Amino acid sequence: MSERIHLSSPDVTEAEERALVRAIRSGWVAPLGPEVDAFEEELAAYCGREHAVALSSGTAALHLGLLTLGVGPGSAVLTSTMTFAATANAITYTGAEPVFVDCDGTGNMSPDLLAEAFERVTADGIPVSAVVPVDLVGKVVDHERIDALAAQHGVPVLSDAAESLGATLAGRPAASYGQVAAVSFNGNKVMTTSGGGALLTDDEAVALRVRYLATQARQPVVHYEHTEVGYNYRMSNLLAALGRAQLGRLDEMVERRRLHRARYRELFADVPGVSVFGEPSGGAGDVTRDNIWLTSVLVDPAVAGFRADDLREALAAADIEARPLWKPMHLQPAFSAARAVVDGTSERLFATGLSLPSGSVLDDEQVERVHDTIRRFLGGSLGC
């Protein structure tokens, strides 16, 4: 059996090894240290923000971002239903109620349905404390319309950019939108610190508050003094060193994924009923570009003659990982009682979407193995 090909494996080189050795030899092995300070400065600059706070996960960034925006029990947070559970979980940690909003054809939150959600929740007498749109698989949401709607209602926006670091919208980096933004460095993202995440903001008071809460809410005295409950959410110095090396290679890794996307487009170009999900162009110099975290296809079984899951099973038989797009949060048993403003678009994307191996670490031989498997499947399905 050949080595398993994963959806999005970490892309680690000698640069990351050297960074880790440098951090270990510095003696700053315990949490915090100069690598964390430097990583925060470099990440903020990359994202076009004044401040970055490196944390233990993207979920921690979402949680503390919501708390600093004043989200809490008795309020509602309007968020995307097409997302990973971390978004909804973080809202639930605060005691607020997540209200799920369906997507449009891009997979991102529909501004039209967001407007409807504002009307419904407000009519029920529940205050909306934040809007949390999610950049699905690397595509930045329509911030022009979503931010305008939030401003109209006097509600802050927390941008869940966990999947879109390296993407741009109208020439601005993904995490530059919203009062605060959260990014993830989980092991399957374009860049990783193995685990980890960060909160980005232009508000110094927010950054200071998040650092304080993330370090167990320690008061600045010589003994351990706590006047409120905090969290153990800070990133270690070793992981920050890894992050600095990855950040330096981020654009290169995005371009490698862009090549994979182009080859998938070519592979499926003449297959009826199959379309590549995501940006239409992505050419150099575009001011709006996905980070191509994952390349996914949409399969119309009535036209294609097979289901997305049939293709997934064929790849699995060859020890190649592929996954459906996110199962919408309003369909998850954990959130089945939550309110939702939906029109069926996310359910259709979940039923027809399939993400294919997309990692920048994939070499030409592995890419060819994936494509050969898909060609054989298509040949059998289409009777060629």
Short mmCIF file of C-alpha atoms in Angstrom, two decimals:
data_model
loop_
_atom_site.label_atom_id
_atom_site.label_comp_id
_atom_site.label_asym_id
_atom_site.label_seq_id
_atom_site.Cartn_x
_atom_site.Cartn_y
_atom_site.Cartn_z
CA MET A 1 0.00 0.00 0.00
CA SER A 2 1.30 3.48 -0.86
CA GLU A 3 1.70 6.16 1.77
CA ARG A 4 -1.62 7.81 2.66
CA ILE A 5 -2.26 11.20 1.07
CA HIS A 6 -4.00 13.63 3.41
CA LEU A 7 -6.24 16.58 2.66
CA SER A 8 -3.87 19.25 3.97
CA SER A 9 -0.72 18.10 5.72
CA PRO A 10 1.73 20.52 7.42
CA ASP A 11 4.43 21.89 5.10
CA VAL A 12 7.53 21.90 7.31
CA THR A 13 11.08 22.44 6.05
CA GLU A 14 14.57 23.00 7.41
CA ALA A 15 13.61 26.65 8.01
CA GLU A 16 11.11 25.55 10.66
CA GLU A 17 13.65 23.13 12.19
CA ARG A 18 16.23 25.92 12.48
CA ALA A 19 13.65 28.21 14.08
CA LEU A 20 12.75 25.63 16.72
CA VAL A 21 16.40 24.93 17.54
CA ARG A 22 17.00 28.68 17.83
CA ALA A 23 14.12 29.02 20.29
CA ILE A 24 15.20 26.01 22.37
CA ARG A 25 18.81 27.21 22.60
CA SER A 26 17.63 30.68 23.67
CA GLY A 27 16.44 29.18 26.95
CA TRP A 28 12.90 30.51 26.46
CA VAL A 29 11.22 27.11 26.52
CA ALA A 30 8.51 28.13 28.99
CA PRO A 31 5.44 30.02 27.73
CA LEU A 32 6.01 33.50 26.27
CA GLY A 33 9.36 34.98 25.27
CA PRO A 34 11.01 36.99 22.48
CA GLU A 35 9.76 34.71 19.69
CA VAL A 36 6.16 35.42 20.76
CA ASP A 37 6.79 39.17 20.75
CA ALA A 38 8.43 39.03 17.31
CA PHE A 39 5.73 36.74 15.88
CA GLU A 40 2.98 39.09 17.03
CA GLU A 41 4.73 42.07 15.48
CA GLU A 42 5.34 40.30 12.15
CA LEU A 43 1.82 38.82 12.02
CA ALA A 44 0.19 42.19 12.71
CA ALA A 45 2.24 43.76 9.91
CA TYR A 46 1.30 40.96 7.47
CA CYS A 47 -2.39 41.36 8.29
CA GLY A 48 -2.36 45.17 8.18
CA ARG A 49 -3.29 45.46 11.86
CA GLU A 50 -1.92 47.46 14.76
CA HIS A 51 -1.92 44.54 17.21
CA ALA A 52 -1.75 40.74 17.23
CA VAL A 53 -2.07 38.46 20.26
CA ALA A 54 -0.70 34.92 19.78
CA LEU A 55 -2.90 32.33 21.49
CA SER A 56 -3.21 28.59 21.98
CA SER A 57 -5.86 28.15 19.27
CA GLY A 58 -8.17 29.92 16.89
CA THR A 59 -11.03 28.93 19.17
CA ALA A 60 -9.35 30.82 22.04
CA ALA A 61 -9.08 33.87 19.76
CA LEU A 62 -12.79 33.66 18.96
CA HIS A 63 -13.72 33.20 22.63
CA LEU A 64 -11.64 36.10 23.96
CA GLY A 65 -12.59 38.30 21.01
CA LEU A 66 -16.26 37.81 21.82
CA LEU A 67 -15.71 38.51 25.52
CA THR A 68 -13.85 41.74 24.81
CA LEU A 69 -16.69 42.86 22.52
CA GLY A 70 -19.09 42.46 25.45
CA VAL A 71 -20.83 39.28 24.27
CA GLY A 72 -22.52 37.38 27.10
CA PRO A 73 -25.67 35.70 28.42
CA GLY A 74 -29.00 37.11 27.28
CA SER A 75 -27.76 38.19 23.85
CA ALA A 76 -27.61 36.64 20.40
CA VAL A 77 -24.66 36.37 17.99
CA LEU A 78 -25.44 36.07 14.29
CA THR A 79 -22.98 33.71 12.62
CA SER A 80 -22.47 31.51 9.57
CA THR A 81 -24.05 28.09 9.60
CA MET A 82 -21.49 26.87 7.05
CA THR A 83 -18.50 26.58 9.39
CA PHE A 84 -16.50 24.33 11.67
CA ALA A 85 -17.93 23.84 15.18
CA ALA A 86 -15.29 26.09 16.79
CA THR A 87 -17.21 29.20 15.73
CA ALA A 88 -20.45 28.10 17.37
CA ASN A 89 -18.66 26.60 20.37
CA ALA A 90 -16.86 29.87 21.16
CA ILE A 91 -20.17 31.77 21.08
CA THR A 92 -21.70 29.19 23.41
CA TYR A 93 -18.76 29.51 25.87
CA THR A 94 -19.79 33.15 26.48
CA GLY A 95 -23.36 32.17 27.36
CA ALA A 96 -24.75 33.95 24.30
CA GLU A 97 -27.09 32.28 21.81
CA PRO A 98 -25.71 31.50 18.33
CA VAL A 99 -28.18 32.26 15.53
CA PHE A 100 -27.16 30.59 12.29
CA VAL A 101 -27.37 32.38 8.94
CA ASP A 102 -27.23 30.51 5.64
CA CYS A 103 -24.72 31.17 2.89
CA ASP A 104 -25.02 32.29 -0.69
CA GLY A 105 -23.47 30.45 -3.63
CA THR A 106 -19.96 31.40 -2.52
CA GLY A 107 -20.40 29.42 0.70
CA ASN A 108 -20.06 32.59 2.79
CA MET A 109 -22.76 34.28 4.88
CA SER A 110 -25.57 35.70 2.74
CA PRO A 111 -25.97 39.44 3.41
CA ASP A 112 -29.66 39.18 2.44
CA LEU A 113 -30.30 36.45 5.02
CA LEU A 114 -28.24 38.36 7.60
CA ALA A 115 -30.62 41.29 7.19
CA GLU A 116 -33.54 38.91 7.70
CA ALA A 117 -31.88 37.44 10.81
CA PHE A 118 -31.49 40.91 12.32
CA GLU A 119 -35.21 41.54 11.77
CA ARG A 120 -36.34 38.22 13.27
CA VAL A 121 -34.12 38.30 16.37
CA THR A 122 -34.85 41.95 17.07
CA ALA A 123 -38.60 41.29 16.71
CA ASP A 124 -38.27 38.61 19.40
CA GLY A 125 -36.80 41.21 21.76
CA ILE A 126 -33.34 39.63 21.96
CA PRO A 127 -30.37 42.01 21.68
CA VAL A 128 -27.77 41.13 19.05
CA SER A 129 -24.28 41.58 20.54
CA ALA A 130 -22.07 40.65 17.55
CA VAL A 131 -21.92 39.33 14.00
CA VAL A 132 -19.35 36.58 13.28
CA PRO A 133 -19.04 35.88 9.54
CA VAL A 134 -16.74 33.03 8.49
CA ASP A 135 -14.36 33.01 5.50
CA LEU A 136 -15.19 29.56 4.11
CA VAL A 137 -12.18 27.52 2.91
CA GLY A 138 -10.13 30.64 2.25
CA LYS A 139 -12.62 33.03 0.60
CA VAL A 140 -13.15 36.35 2.40
CA VAL A 141 -16.81 37.25 3.04
CA ASP A 142 -18.59 40.25 1.52
CA HIS A 143 -17.47 42.68 4.23
CA GLU A 144 -18.78 45.71 2.38
CA ARG A 145 -22.40 44.58 2.83
CA ILE A 146 -22.06 42.60 6.07
CA ASP A 147 -20.14 45.32 7.92
CA ALA A 148 -22.61 47.95 6.70
CA LEU A 149 -25.55 45.90 8.04
CA ALA A 150 -23.82 45.43 11.40
CA ALA A 151 -23.01 49.15 11.62
CA GLN A 152 -26.64 49.99 10.79
CA HIS A 153 -27.67 48.00 13.90
CA GLY A 154 -24.77 49.28 16.03
CA VAL A 155 -23.26 45.80 16.38
CA PRO A 156 -19.53 44.92 16.16
CA VAL A 157 -18.13 42.39 13.67
CA LEU A 158 -15.71 39.65 14.70
CA SER A 159 -14.23 38.26 11.51
CA ASP A 160 -13.62 34.51 11.69
CA ALA A 161 -10.65 34.39 9.34
CA ALA A 162 -9.44 31.04 10.68
CA GLU A 163 -9.38 29.55 7.18
CA SER A 164 -8.33 32.60 5.14
CA LEU A 165 -4.94 33.85 6.35
CA GLY A 166 -3.09 34.81 3.17
CA ALA A 167 -6.27 35.76 1.25
CA THR A 168 -7.23 39.32 0.28
CA LEU A 169 -10.44 41.25 -0.36
CA ALA A 170 -10.26 44.50 -2.35
CA GLY A 171 -6.52 44.54 -1.76
CA ARG A 172 -6.82 44.19 2.02
CA PRO A 173 -5.62 41.12 3.96
CA ALA A 174 -8.38 38.82 5.24
CA ALA A 175 -7.73 39.47 8.95
CA SER A 176 -7.78 43.26 8.51
CA TYR A 177 -11.60 43.27 8.52
CA GLY A 178 -13.89 43.56 11.56
CA GLN A 179 -13.32 45.20 14.94
CA VAL A 180 -11.36 42.06 15.75
CA ALA A 181 -10.39 39.03 13.67
CA ALA A 182 -9.40 35.50 14.60
CA VAL A 183 -6.98 33.30 12.66
CA SER A 184 -5.98 29.67 13.16
CA PHE A 185 -2.63 27.89 12.92
CA ASN A 186 -4.06 24.40 13.32
CA GLY A 187 -2.02 21.64 11.72
CA ASN A 188 -4.21 21.41 8.61
CA LYS A 189 -4.19 25.14 7.76
CA VAL A 190 -2.03 26.76 5.07
CA MET A 191 0.47 27.78 7.77
CA THR A 192 0.68 26.10 11.15
CA THR A 193 2.27 26.29 14.58
CA SER A 194 1.02 22.70 15.11
CA GLY A 195 -1.74 24.19 17.26
CA GLY A 196 -2.37 27.85 17.87
CA GLY A 197 -4.19 30.93 16.72
CA ALA A 198 -4.18 34.70 17.06
CA LEU A 199 -6.46 37.66 17.56
CA LEU A 200 -5.92 40.75 15.38
CA THR A 201 -7.19 44.24 16.16
CA ASP A 202 -6.41 47.93 15.76
CA ASP A 203 -7.65 48.67 19.28
CA GLU A 204 -4.84 48.67 21.84
CA ALA A 205 -7.28 48.36 24.76
CA VAL A 206 -8.74 45.19 23.21
CA ALA A 207 -5.27 43.69 22.68
CA LEU A 208 -4.23 44.45 26.27
CA ARG A 209 -7.47 42.99 27.63
CA VAL A 210 -7.04 39.78 25.59
CA ARG A 211 -3.42 39.33 26.75
CA TYR A 212 -4.56 39.81 30.34
CA LEU A 213 -7.41 37.30 30.09
CA ALA A 214 -5.23 34.80 28.22
CA THR A 215 -2.60 34.72 30.98
CA GLN A 216 -4.97 33.64 33.78
CA ALA A 217 -5.98 37.27 34.46
CA ARG A 218 -2.90 37.88 36.58
CA GLN A 219 -2.67 41.25 38.28
CA PRO A 220 0.67 43.10 37.85
CA VAL A 221 1.98 42.44 41.36
CA VAL A 222 4.86 40.30 42.67
CA HIS A 223 2.61 37.58 44.05
CA TYR A 224 -0.22 35.79 42.26
CA GLU A 225 -3.27 38.04 42.51
CA HIS A 226 -6.50 37.51 40.57
CA THR A 227 -9.60 39.70 40.69
CA GLU A 228 -11.46 37.76 37.98
CA VAL A 229 -11.36 34.39 36.26
CA GLY A 230 -8.89 34.15 33.36
CA TYR A 231 -7.75 31.56 30.83
CA ASN A 232 -4.55 29.68 30.01
CA TYR A 233 -4.63 30.62 26.31
CA ARG A 234 -1.19 32.07 25.45
CA MET A 235 1.10 30.61 22.78
CA SER A 236 4.49 29.19 23.78
CA ASN A 237 7.80 30.65 22.64
CA LEU A 238 8.67 27.45 20.74
CA LEU A 239 5.45 27.47 18.71
CA ALA A 240 5.86 31.16 17.96
CA ALA A 241 9.31 30.43 16.48
CA LEU A 242 7.68 27.83 14.24
CA GLY A 243 5.03 30.39 13.31
CA ARG A 244 7.62 32.98 12.29
CA ALA A 245 9.24 30.53 9.88
CA GLN A 246 5.85 29.52 8.45
CA LEU A 247 4.71 33.13 8.08
CA GLY A 248 7.84 33.84 6.04
CA ARG A 249 6.80 31.07 3.63
CA LEU A 250 3.03 31.72 3.65
CA ASP A 251 2.77 33.39 0.23
CA GLU A 252 4.92 30.66 -1.31
CA MET A 253 2.67 27.96 0.17
CA VAL A 254 -0.47 29.73 -1.11
CA GLU A 255 1.00 29.81 -4.62
CA ARG A 256 1.71 26.07 -4.48
CA ARG A 257 -1.94 25.44 -3.55
CA ARG A 258 -2.99 27.74 -6.39
CA LEU A 259 -1.17 25.43 -8.82
CA HIS A 260 -3.06 22.44 -7.41
CA ARG A 261 -6.34 24.35 -7.95
CA ALA A 262 -5.41 25.05 -11.58
CA ARG A 263 -4.64 21.38 -12.22
CA TYR A 264 -7.97 20.31 -10.72
CA ARG A 265 -9.76 22.82 -12.95
CA GLU A 266 -8.04 21.29 -15.96
CA LEU A 267 -8.87 17.75 -14.80
CA PHE A 268 -12.60 18.45 -14.39
CA ALA A 269 -12.97 20.94 -17.24
CA ASP A 270 -14.79 18.53 -19.55
CA VAL A 271 -16.66 16.51 -16.90
CA PRO A 272 -20.37 17.36 -17.04
CA GLY A 273 -22.03 18.09 -13.70
CA VAL A 274 -18.77 18.81 -11.86
CA SER A 275 -17.55 22.32 -11.06
CA VAL A 276 -14.62 23.57 -9.02
CA PHE A 277 -15.85 25.52 -6.00
CA GLY A 278 -14.17 28.83 -5.28
CA GLU A 279 -12.71 31.92 -6.88
CA PRO A 280 -13.13 32.21 -10.65
CA SER A 281 -9.71 33.64 -11.44
CA GLY A 282 -7.04 34.07 -8.79
CA GLY A 283 -4.57 35.42 -11.30
CA ALA A 284 -1.51 37.34 -10.19
CA GLY A 285 -2.25 40.94 -9.38
CA ASP A 286 -5.92 40.43 -8.49
CA VAL A 287 -6.99 42.47 -5.48
CA THR A 288 -9.38 39.77 -4.29
CA ARG A 289 -7.85 36.33 -3.96
CA ASP A 290 -8.63 33.17 -2.00
CA ASN A 291 -5.78 31.59 -0.11
CA ILE A 292 -6.77 28.26 -1.73
CA TRP A 293 -6.74 26.49 1.64
CA LEU A 294 -8.75 23.67 0.08
CA THR A 295 -9.88 22.92 -3.43
CA SER A 296 -13.38 21.48 -3.46
CA VAL A 297 -15.66 20.31 -6.26
CA LEU A 298 -19.45 20.37 -6.48
CA VAL A 299 -21.06 17.32 -8.06
CA ASP A 300 -24.56 17.39 -9.55
CA PRO A 301 -25.41 13.66 -9.55
CA ALA A 302 -28.27 14.08 -12.02
CA VAL A 303 -25.81 15.36 -14.63
CA ALA A 304 -22.54 13.73 -13.57
CA GLY A 305 -23.97 10.24 -13.09
CA PHE A 306 -22.27 9.84 -9.72
CA ARG A 307 -22.37 11.43 -6.25
CA ALA A 308 -19.64 13.35 -4.48
CA ASP A 309 -19.56 10.54 -1.95
CA ASP A 310 -18.92 7.98 -4.69
CA LEU A 311 -15.77 9.90 -5.64
CA ARG A 312 -14.77 10.17 -1.97
CA GLU A 313 -15.08 6.40 -1.55
CA ALA A 314 -12.99 5.76 -4.69
CA LEU A 315 -10.24 8.01 -3.32
CA ALA A 316 -10.46 6.39 0.13
CA ALA A 317 -9.98 2.98 -1.49
CA ALA A 318 -6.67 4.30 -2.84
CA ASP A 319 -5.73 5.64 0.63
CA ILE A 320 -6.35 9.24 -0.40
CA GLU A 321 -8.27 11.53 1.97
CA ALA A 322 -11.18 13.65 0.74
CA ARG A 323 -13.95 15.21 2.85
CA PRO A 324 -17.39 16.74 2.36
CA LEU A 325 -17.70 20.48 2.89
CA TRP A 326 -18.68 21.48 6.46
CA LYS A 327 -21.96 20.02 7.69
CA PRO A 328 -24.01 23.15 8.51
CA MET A 329 -24.26 24.00 12.20
CA HIS A 330 -28.07 24.10 12.13
CA LEU A 331 -28.00 20.39 11.18
CA GLN A 332 -25.62 19.43 14.00
CA PRO A 333 -27.31 17.64 16.94
CA ALA A 334 -25.46 19.89 19.42
CA PHE A 335 -27.15 22.98 17.94
CA SER A 336 -30.45 21.51 16.74
CA ALA A 337 -32.43 23.78 19.10
CA ALA A 338 -30.70 26.96 17.91
CA ARG A 339 -32.44 29.51 15.71
CA ALA A 340 -31.50 29.50 12.02
CA VAL A 341 -32.31 31.67 9.04
CA VAL A 342 -31.65 29.36 6.11
CA ASP A 343 -32.72 28.79 2.53
CA GLY A 344 -31.17 25.38 1.80
CA THR A 345 -27.96 26.62 0.13
CA SER A 346 -25.58 25.27 2.80
CA GLU A 347 -27.41 21.94 2.84
CA ARG A 348 -26.95 21.69 -0.93
CA LEU A 349 -23.23 22.48 -0.65
CA PHE A 350 -22.84 19.88 2.09
CA ALA A 351 -24.61 17.26 -0.03
CA THR A 352 -22.72 17.96 -3.25
CA GLY A 353 -19.33 19.33 -2.13
CA LEU A 354 -16.10 17.38 -1.75
CA SER A 355 -12.69 18.77 -0.73
CA LEU A 356 -9.69 17.17 -2.41
CA PRO A 357 -6.02 16.91 -1.35
CA SER A 358 -4.73 20.49 -1.49
CA GLY A 359 -1.63 20.78 0.70
CA SER A 360 1.40 22.74 -0.47
CA VAL A 361 3.58 19.85 0.73
CA LEU A 362 2.16 17.51 -1.95
CA ASP A 363 4.88 16.63 -4.46
CA ASP A 364 4.34 16.03 -8.16
CA GLU A 365 4.25 12.24 -7.73
CA GLN A 366 1.50 12.48 -5.08
CA VAL A 367 -0.49 14.93 -7.20
CA GLU A 368 -0.28 12.59 -10.16
CA ARG A 369 -1.44 9.68 -7.98
CA VAL A 370 -4.53 11.65 -6.94
CA HIS A 371 -5.29 12.65 -10.51
CA ASP A 372 -4.78 9.10 -11.83
CA THR A 373 -7.24 7.79 -9.23
CA ILE A 374 -9.81 10.41 -10.20
CA ARG A 375 -9.32 9.67 -13.93
CA ARG A 376 -9.88 5.95 -13.36
CA PHE A 377 -13.01 6.72 -11.32
CA LEU A 378 -14.35 9.07 -13.97
CA GLY A 379 -13.58 6.55 -16.70
CA GLY A 380 -15.58 3.87 -14.90
CA SER A 381 -18.44 6.18 -13.98
CA LEU A 382 -18.77 7.67 -17.42
CA GLY A 383 -18.26 4.36 -19.19
CA CYS A 384 -15.21 5.66 -21.08
#
